[in-house]
CSV table of C-alpha atoms in Angstrom, one decimal:
chain,number,residue,atom,x,y,z
A,17,MET,CA,-45.5,62.1,27.0
A,18,THR,CA,-44.4,64.7,24.4
A,19,THR,CA,-46.8,65.0,21.4
A,20,PRO,CA,-44.9,64.2,18.2
A,21,PRO,CA,-44.7,67.0,15.6
A,22,ALA,CA,-47.3,66.9,12.8
A,23,LEU,CA,-46.2,66.0,9.3
A,24,LEU,CA,-46.5,68.6,6.5
A,25,ILE,CA,-45.9,67.4,2.9
A,26,ALA,CA,-44.8,70.1,0.5
A,27,GLY,CA,-45.5,69.4,-3.2
A,28,HIS,CA,-44.5,71.4,-6.3
A,29,GLY,CA,-47.9,71.5,-8.0
A,30,THR,CA,-49.0,70.6,-11.5
A,31,ARG,CA,-51.6,71.8,-14.1
A,32,ASP,CA,-52.6,68.2,-14.5
A,33,GLU,CA,-55.6,67.4,-12.3
A,34,ALA,CA,-54.8,63.7,-12.1
A,35,GLY,CA,-51.3,64.4,-10.9
A,36,ALA,CA,-52.5,66.9,-8.3
A,37,GLU,CA,-55.1,64.4,-7.1
A,38,ALA,CA,-52.4,61.7,-6.9
A,39,PHE,CA,-50.6,64.0,-4.5
A,40,ARG,CA,-53.7,64.6,-2.4
A,41,ASP,CA,-54.5,60.9,-2.3
A,42,PHE,CA,-50.9,60.2,-1.2
A,43,VAL,CA,-51.2,62.7,1.7
A,44,ARG,CA,-54.5,61.1,2.7
A,45,GLU,CA,-52.9,57.6,2.7
A,46,LEU,CA,-50.1,58.9,4.9
A,47,GLY,CA,-52.7,60.2,7.3
A,48,ARG,CA,-54.4,56.8,7.4
A,49,ARG,CA,-51.1,55.1,8.0
A,50,HIS,CA,-50.2,57.4,10.9
A,51,PRO,CA,-53.4,58.2,12.8
A,52,GLU,CA,-51.2,59.1,15.8
A,53,LEU,CA,-50.4,62.5,14.3
A,54,PRO,CA,-51.9,65.2,12.1
A,55,VAL,CA,-50.8,65.0,8.4
A,56,ALA,CA,-51.5,67.7,5.8
A,57,GLY,CA,-50.1,68.6,2.4
A,58,GLY,CA,-50.1,71.5,0.0
A,59,PHE,CA,-48.4,72.9,-3.1
A,60,ILE,CA,-46.2,75.9,-3.6
A,61,GLU,CA,-47.7,76.7,-7.0
A,62,LEU,CA,-50.2,75.6,-9.8
A,63,SER,CA,-52.5,73.4,-7.8
A,64,PRO,CA,-54.8,73.6,-4.7
A,65,PRO,CA,-54.4,73.5,-1.8
A,66,PRO,CA,-51.6,76.0,-1.3
A,67,LEU,CA,-49.0,75.2,1.3
A,68,GLY,CA,-50.3,78.0,3.5
A,69,GLU,CA,-53.8,76.4,3.6
A,70,ALA,CA,-52.2,73.1,4.7
A,71,VAL,CA,-50.3,74.9,7.5
A,72,ALA,CA,-53.6,76.7,8.5
A,73,GLU,CA,-55.3,73.4,8.7
A,74,LEU,CA,-52.7,72.0,11.0
A,75,VAL,CA,-52.9,75.1,13.2
A,76,GLU,CA,-56.7,74.8,13.4
A,77,ARG,CA,-56.2,71.3,14.7
A,78,GLY,CA,-54.0,72.6,17.5
A,79,VAL,CA,-50.6,71.9,16.0
A,80,ARG,CA,-47.7,74.1,17.2
A,81,ARG,CA,-44.8,72.0,15.9
A,82,PHE,CA,-44.5,70.2,12.6
A,83,ALA,CA,-41.9,68.6,10.3
A,84,ALA,CA,-42.1,69.6,6.7
A,85,VAL,CA,-41.0,67.0,4.0
A,86,PRO,CA,-40.6,68.1,0.4
A,87,LEU,CA,-42.2,65.6,-1.9
A,88,MET,CA,-39.5,66.0,-4.5
A,89,LEU,CA,-36.8,63.8,-5.9
A,90,VAL,CA,-34.0,66.3,-6.2
A,91,SER,CA,-33.0,69.4,-4.2
A,92,ALA,CA,-33.5,72.2,-6.8
A,93,GLY,CA,-34.6,75.7,-6.3
A,94,HIS,CA,-38.1,74.7,-5.0
A,95,ALA,CA,-36.7,72.5,-2.2
A,96,LYS,CA,-33.7,74.9,-1.4
A,97,GLY,CA,-35.5,78.2,-1.6
A,98,ASP,CA,-39.2,78.4,-2.4
A,99,ILE,CA,-40.4,76.0,0.3
A,100,PRO,CA,-38.2,77.4,3.1
A,101,ALA,CA,-39.3,80.9,2.2
A,102,ALA,CA,-43.0,79.8,2.2
A,103,LEU,CA,-42.5,78.2,5.6
A,104,SER,CA,-40.9,81.3,7.0
A,105,ARG,CA,-43.9,83.3,5.8
A,106,GLU,CA,-46.2,80.9,7.5
A,107,ARG,CA,-44.3,81.4,10.8
A,108,GLU,CA,-45.1,85.1,10.5
A,109,ARG,CA,-48.8,84.4,9.8
A,110,HIS,CA,-49.1,82.0,12.7
A,111,PRO,CA,-46.9,83.3,15.6
A,112,GLY,CA,-45.8,80.5,18.0
A,113,ILE,CA,-45.5,77.7,15.5
A,114,SER,CA,-42.2,76.0,15.0
A,115,TYR,CA,-41.0,73.5,12.4
A,116,THR,CA,-38.1,71.5,11.1
A,117,TYR,CA,-37.4,70.9,7.4
A,118,GLY,CA,-36.6,67.5,5.9
A,119,ARG,CA,-34.6,66.7,2.8
A,120,PRO,CA,-35.7,65.6,-0.6
A,121,LEU,CA,-36.4,62.0,-1.4
A,122,GLY,CA,-33.8,60.7,-3.9
A,123,PRO,CA,-31.8,59.0,-4.9
A,124,HIS,CA,-32.7,56.3,-2.4
A,125,PRO,CA,-32.3,52.6,-2.7
A,126,ALA,CA,-36.1,52.1,-2.1
A,127,LEU,CA,-36.9,54.4,-5.1
A,128,LEU,CA,-34.3,52.6,-7.2
A,129,ARG,CA,-36.1,49.3,-6.5
A,130,VAL,CA,-39.4,50.9,-7.8
A,131,LEU,CA,-37.6,52.2,-10.9
A,132,GLU,CA,-36.3,48.7,-11.5
A,133,ARG,CA,-39.9,47.4,-11.3
A,134,ARG,CA,-41.1,50.0,-13.8
A,135,LEU,CA,-38.4,48.9,-16.2
A,136,ALA,CA,-39.4,45.2,-15.8
A,137,GLU,CA,-43.0,46.2,-16.5
A,138,ALA,CA,-41.9,48.0,-19.7
A,139,VAL,CA,-39.6,45.4,-21.3
A,140,ASP,CA,-40.3,42.2,-23.0
A,141,PRO,CA,-39.4,39.3,-20.6
A,142,SER,CA,-37.4,37.7,-23.3
A,143,TRP,CA,-35.0,40.7,-23.6
A,144,ASP,CA,-31.5,40.3,-22.4
A,145,PRO,CA,-30.9,43.3,-20.0
A,146,SER,CA,-27.3,43.5,-21.3
A,147,LYS,CA,-28.7,44.6,-24.7
A,148,VAL,CA,-31.2,47.1,-23.2
A,149,THR,CA,-30.3,50.8,-22.7
A,150,VAL,CA,-32.3,52.9,-20.2
A,151,LEU,CA,-32.8,56.6,-20.6
A,152,LEU,CA,-33.7,58.1,-17.2
A,153,VAL,CA,-35.5,61.4,-17.8
A,154,GLY,CA,-35.6,64.0,-15.1
A,155,ARG,CA,-37.6,67.2,-14.8
A,156,GLY,CA,-34.6,69.5,-15.5
A,157,SER,CA,-33.5,72.5,-13.6
A,158,THR,CA,-31.4,75.7,-13.8
A,159,ASP,CA,-29.6,74.4,-10.7
A,160,PRO,CA,-26.6,72.3,-11.7
A,161,ASP,CA,-26.6,70.4,-8.4
A,162,ALA,CA,-30.2,69.2,-9.1
A,163,ASN,CA,-29.3,68.0,-12.6
A,164,ALA,CA,-26.2,66.2,-11.2
A,165,GLU,CA,-28.6,64.4,-8.8
A,166,VAL,CA,-30.4,62.8,-11.7
A,167,PHE,CA,-27.1,61.6,-13.2
A,168,LYS,CA,-26.3,60.1,-9.8
A,169,ALA,CA,-29.6,58.3,-9.7
A,170,ALA,CA,-28.9,57.0,-13.2
A,171,ARG,CA,-25.5,55.6,-12.2
A,172,LEU,CA,-27.0,54.0,-9.0
A,173,LEU,CA,-29.7,52.4,-11.1
A,174,TRP,CA,-27.2,51.0,-13.5
A,175,GLU,CA,-24.9,49.5,-10.8
A,176,GLY,CA,-25.4,45.7,-10.5
A,177,ARG,CA,-28.5,45.4,-12.6
A,178,GLY,CA,-27.0,44.3,-15.9
A,179,TYR,CA,-28.3,46.9,-18.3
A,180,ALA,CA,-26.1,47.9,-21.2
A,181,ALA,CA,-26.2,51.5,-19.9
A,182,VAL,CA,-28.4,54.0,-18.1
A,183,GLU,CA,-28.2,57.4,-19.8
A,184,THR,CA,-29.7,60.7,-18.6
A,185,ALA,CA,-31.9,63.4,-20.2
A,186,PHE,CA,-34.2,66.2,-19.1
A,187,VAL,CA,-37.6,67.3,-20.3
A,188,SER,CA,-37.1,71.0,-19.6
A,189,LEU,CA,-34.5,73.6,-18.7
A,190,ALA,CA,-31.4,71.4,-19.1
A,191,GLN,CA,-29.6,69.4,-21.8
A,192,PRO,CA,-29.7,66.8,-23.2
A,193,ASP,CA,-33.4,66.9,-24.0
A,194,VAL,CA,-35.3,63.7,-24.6
A,195,PRO,CA,-34.6,63.5,-28.4
A,196,GLY,CA,-30.9,64.4,-27.7
A,197,GLY,CA,-30.8,61.7,-25.1
A,198,LEU,CA,-32.2,59.1,-27.4
A,199,ASP,CA,-29.8,60.1,-30.2
A,200,ARG,CA,-26.9,59.6,-27.7
A,201,CYS,CA,-28.2,56.1,-26.8
A,202,VAL,CA,-28.1,55.2,-30.5
A,203,ARG,CA,-24.6,56.6,-31.0
A,204,LEU,CA,-23.6,54.3,-28.1
A,205,GLY,CA,-24.9,51.3,-30.0
A,206,ALA,CA,-28.4,51.0,-28.5
A,207,ARG,CA,-31.0,49.0,-30.4
A,208,ARG,CA,-33.5,48.7,-27.6
A,209,VAL,CA,-34.2,51.7,-25.3
A,210,VAL,CA,-36.5,52.0,-22.3
A,211,VAL,CA,-37.4,55.7,-21.5
A,212,LEU,CA,-37.9,55.8,-17.7
A,213,PRO,CA,-39.4,59.0,-16.3
A,214,TYR,CA,-37.8,60.1,-13.0
A,215,PHE,CA,-41.1,61.6,-11.7
A,216,LEU,CA,-43.2,60.7,-8.7
A,217,PHE,CA,-46.7,61.1,-10.2
A,218,THR,CA,-48.4,61.6,-13.5
A,219,GLY,CA,-48.5,65.1,-14.9
A,220,ILE,CA,-47.8,67.4,-17.8
A,221,LEU,CA,-44.1,66.8,-17.9
A,222,PRO,CA,-44.2,63.0,-17.7
A,223,ASP,CA,-46.8,63.1,-20.5
A,224,ARG,CA,-44.4,65.2,-22.5
A,225,VAL,CA,-41.6,62.7,-22.0
A,226,ARG,CA,-43.8,59.9,-23.4
A,227,HIS,CA,-45.0,62.0,-26.3
A,228,GLN,CA,-41.5,63.1,-27.3
A,229,SER,CA,-40.3,59.5,-27.0
A,230,GLU,CA,-43.1,58.3,-29.3
A,231,GLU,CA,-42.3,61.0,-31.8
A,232,TRP,CA,-38.6,60.1,-31.9
A,233,ALA,CA,-39.4,56.4,-32.2
A,234,ALA,CA,-41.7,57.0,-35.2
A,235,ALA,CA,-38.8,58.8,-36.9
A,236,HIS,CA,-36.3,56.1,-36.0
A,237,PRO,CA,-37.9,52.7,-36.7
A,238,GLN,CA,-34.6,50.9,-36.5
A,239,THR,CA,-34.6,51.5,-32.7
A,240,GLU,CA,-37.2,49.8,-30.5
A,241,VAL,CA,-38.3,52.3,-27.8
A,242,ARG,CA,-40.5,51.5,-24.8
A,243,SER,CA,-41.9,53.9,-22.3
A,244,ALA,CA,-42.0,53.1,-18.6
A,245,ASP,CA,-44.4,54.5,-16.0
A,246,VAL,CA,-43.7,57.0,-13.3
A,247,ILE,CA,-42.8,55.9,-9.7
A,248,GLY,CA,-46.3,56.3,-8.3
A,249,PRO,CA,-47.7,56.1,-4.8
A,250,GLU,CA,-45.9,52.9,-4.0
A,251,PRO,CA,-45.4,51.5,-0.4
A,252,GLU,CA,-41.7,52.3,-0.7
A,253,LEU,CA,-42.5,56.0,-1.3
A,254,LEU,CA,-44.8,56.1,1.7
A,255,ASP,CA,-42.1,54.5,3.8
A,256,LEU,CA,-39.4,56.9,2.5
A,257,VAL,CA,-41.5,60.0,3.3
A,258,TRP,CA,-41.9,58.7,6.9
A,259,GLU,CA,-38.1,58.1,7.0
A,260,ARG,CA,-37.5,61.7,6.0
A,261,TYR,CA,-40.0,62.8,8.6
A,262,GLU,CA,-38.2,60.9,11.3
A,263,GLU,CA,-34.8,62.4,10.2
A,264,ALA,CA,-36.3,65.9,10.4
A,265,VAL,CA,-37.8,65.3,13.9
A,266,GLU,CA,-34.6,63.7,15.2
A,267,GLY,CA,-32.3,66.3,13.6
A,268,ASP,CA,-30.4,63.8,11.5
A,269,LEU,CA,-30.3,65.9,8.4
A,270,ARG,CA,-27.5,65.1,6.0
A,271,MET,CA,-28.0,67.8,3.3
A,272,ASN,CA,-25.3,68.1,0.6
A,273,CYS,CA,-24.0,71.6,0.4
A,274,ASP,CA,-20.8,70.9,-1.5
A,275,SER,CA,-22.2,71.8,-4.9
A,276,CYS,CA,-25.1,74.2,-3.9
A,277,VAL,CA,-25.2,77.3,-6.0
A,278,TYR,CA,-26.4,79.3,-3.0
A,279,ARG,CA,-23.3,78.5,-1.1
A,280,ILE,CA,-20.6,77.8,-3.6
A,281,ALA,CA,-19.6,79.9,-6.6
A,282,LEU,CA,-20.1,77.5,-9.4
A,283,PRO,CA,-19.0,78.6,-12.9
A,284,GLY,CA,-21.9,80.6,-14.5
A,285,PHE,CA,-23.9,80.7,-11.3
A,286,GLU,CA,-21.7,83.1,-9.2
A,287,ASP,CA,-24.6,85.6,-8.8
A,288,LYS,CA,-26.7,83.1,-6.8
A,289,VAL,CA,-24.3,82.8,-3.8
A,290,GLY,CA,-26.2,84.1,-0.7
A,291,LEU,CA,-29.2,85.0,-2.8
A,292,PRO,CA,-32.3,85.7,-0.6
A,293,GLN,CA,-35.2,83.3,-1.2
A,294,GLN,CA,-38.7,84.4,-1.9
A,295,PRO,CA,-41.9,82.2,-1.6
A,296,HIS,CA,-43.9,81.6,-4.7
A,297,PHE,CA,-47.2,83.5,-4.9
A,298,HIS,CA,-50.0,80.9,-5.0
A,299,PRO,CA,-53.3,82.3,-6.4
A,300,ASP,CA,-55.3,80.1,-4.0
A,301,ASP,CA,-53.5,81.3,-0.9
A,302,ASP,CA,-56.0,83.5,0.9
A,303,GLY,CA,-53.5,84.6,3.7
A,304,ASP,CA,-52.1,88.0,4.1
A,305,HIS,CA,-50.5,88.4,0.7
A,306,HIS,CA,-48.3,91.3,1.8
A,307,HIS,CA,-46.2,88.8,3.7
A,308,GLY,CA,-45.2,87.2,0.4
A,309,HIS,CA,-43.3,90.2,-0.8
A,310,HIS,CA,-40.9,90.8,2.0
A,311,HIS,CA,-37.2,90.0,1.5
A,312,GLY,CA,-36.0,86.5,1.8
A,313,HIS,CA,-34.9,84.4,4.7
A,314,GLY,CA,-31.7,82.8,3.4
A,315,HIS,CA,-31.2,79.3,2.1
A,316,ALA,CA,-32.7,76.1,3.5
A,317,HIS,CA,-29.4,74.5,4.2
A,318,SER,CA,-28.8,77.0,7.0
A,319,SER,CA,-31.3,75.0,9.1
A,320,ALA,CA,-29.6,71.7,8.1
A,321,HIS,CA,-26.3,72.2,9.9
């Protein structure tokens, strides 16, 4: 019987220790759920352990084949470039290993169900959903495809759930920002708004979303604003990561390349087409650092077709 590939979880990283520990707990829980295969996880920046250390851990356990799943909601630069470049570097550090690469998590119906629960927890049970506007706040990216994915999640969350509207904003790098998104909700007639962070775990940016929402609400007392919680390590998230693992192992990867800046010349992003990808330098990575400075290995989508 062929040994199944190990599972490697790739996270972004955060300066918030609670958020980093939530990721590490999540990886441990995946390992408990699936004792039949090695499971490890690491970050591309900001938090220990680095992705290279997680790969080394798997290699030390005798792993030669693994499937890497990015623990990210949208396919932005990290999922498209940084992680594939880091994995390519690890293949140089550990000759003989092979891997497949999964796709990001959202928007997925299971995650939409969790978001719906977060909304239900935040609102007053007496509120009529048709008079509640939701502001879904994503991380924000310089990648227009990634920002469009957040808008797609917002539309899918609105469909069939009876809310007045689900608007979209971003906490960094993209417009509208949180105050701008709340202003837009009011211009559309909102009197009750639930700010819903589109984040997996707690961290600096979800805290910023809540803080900016509270500041805006204090300056606009005529509008009732509630803040919902992040998605968190729910059973649906654990199941979805396993689904992405199985896709990667079976080769059933349905990556969207139609609006990817590395393949398509989108207005204002023409210089990114075909751009080589470089791994992040992680200060906790004690591997051979000179490998981190060679030229890139192309775009992750090349392995998805």
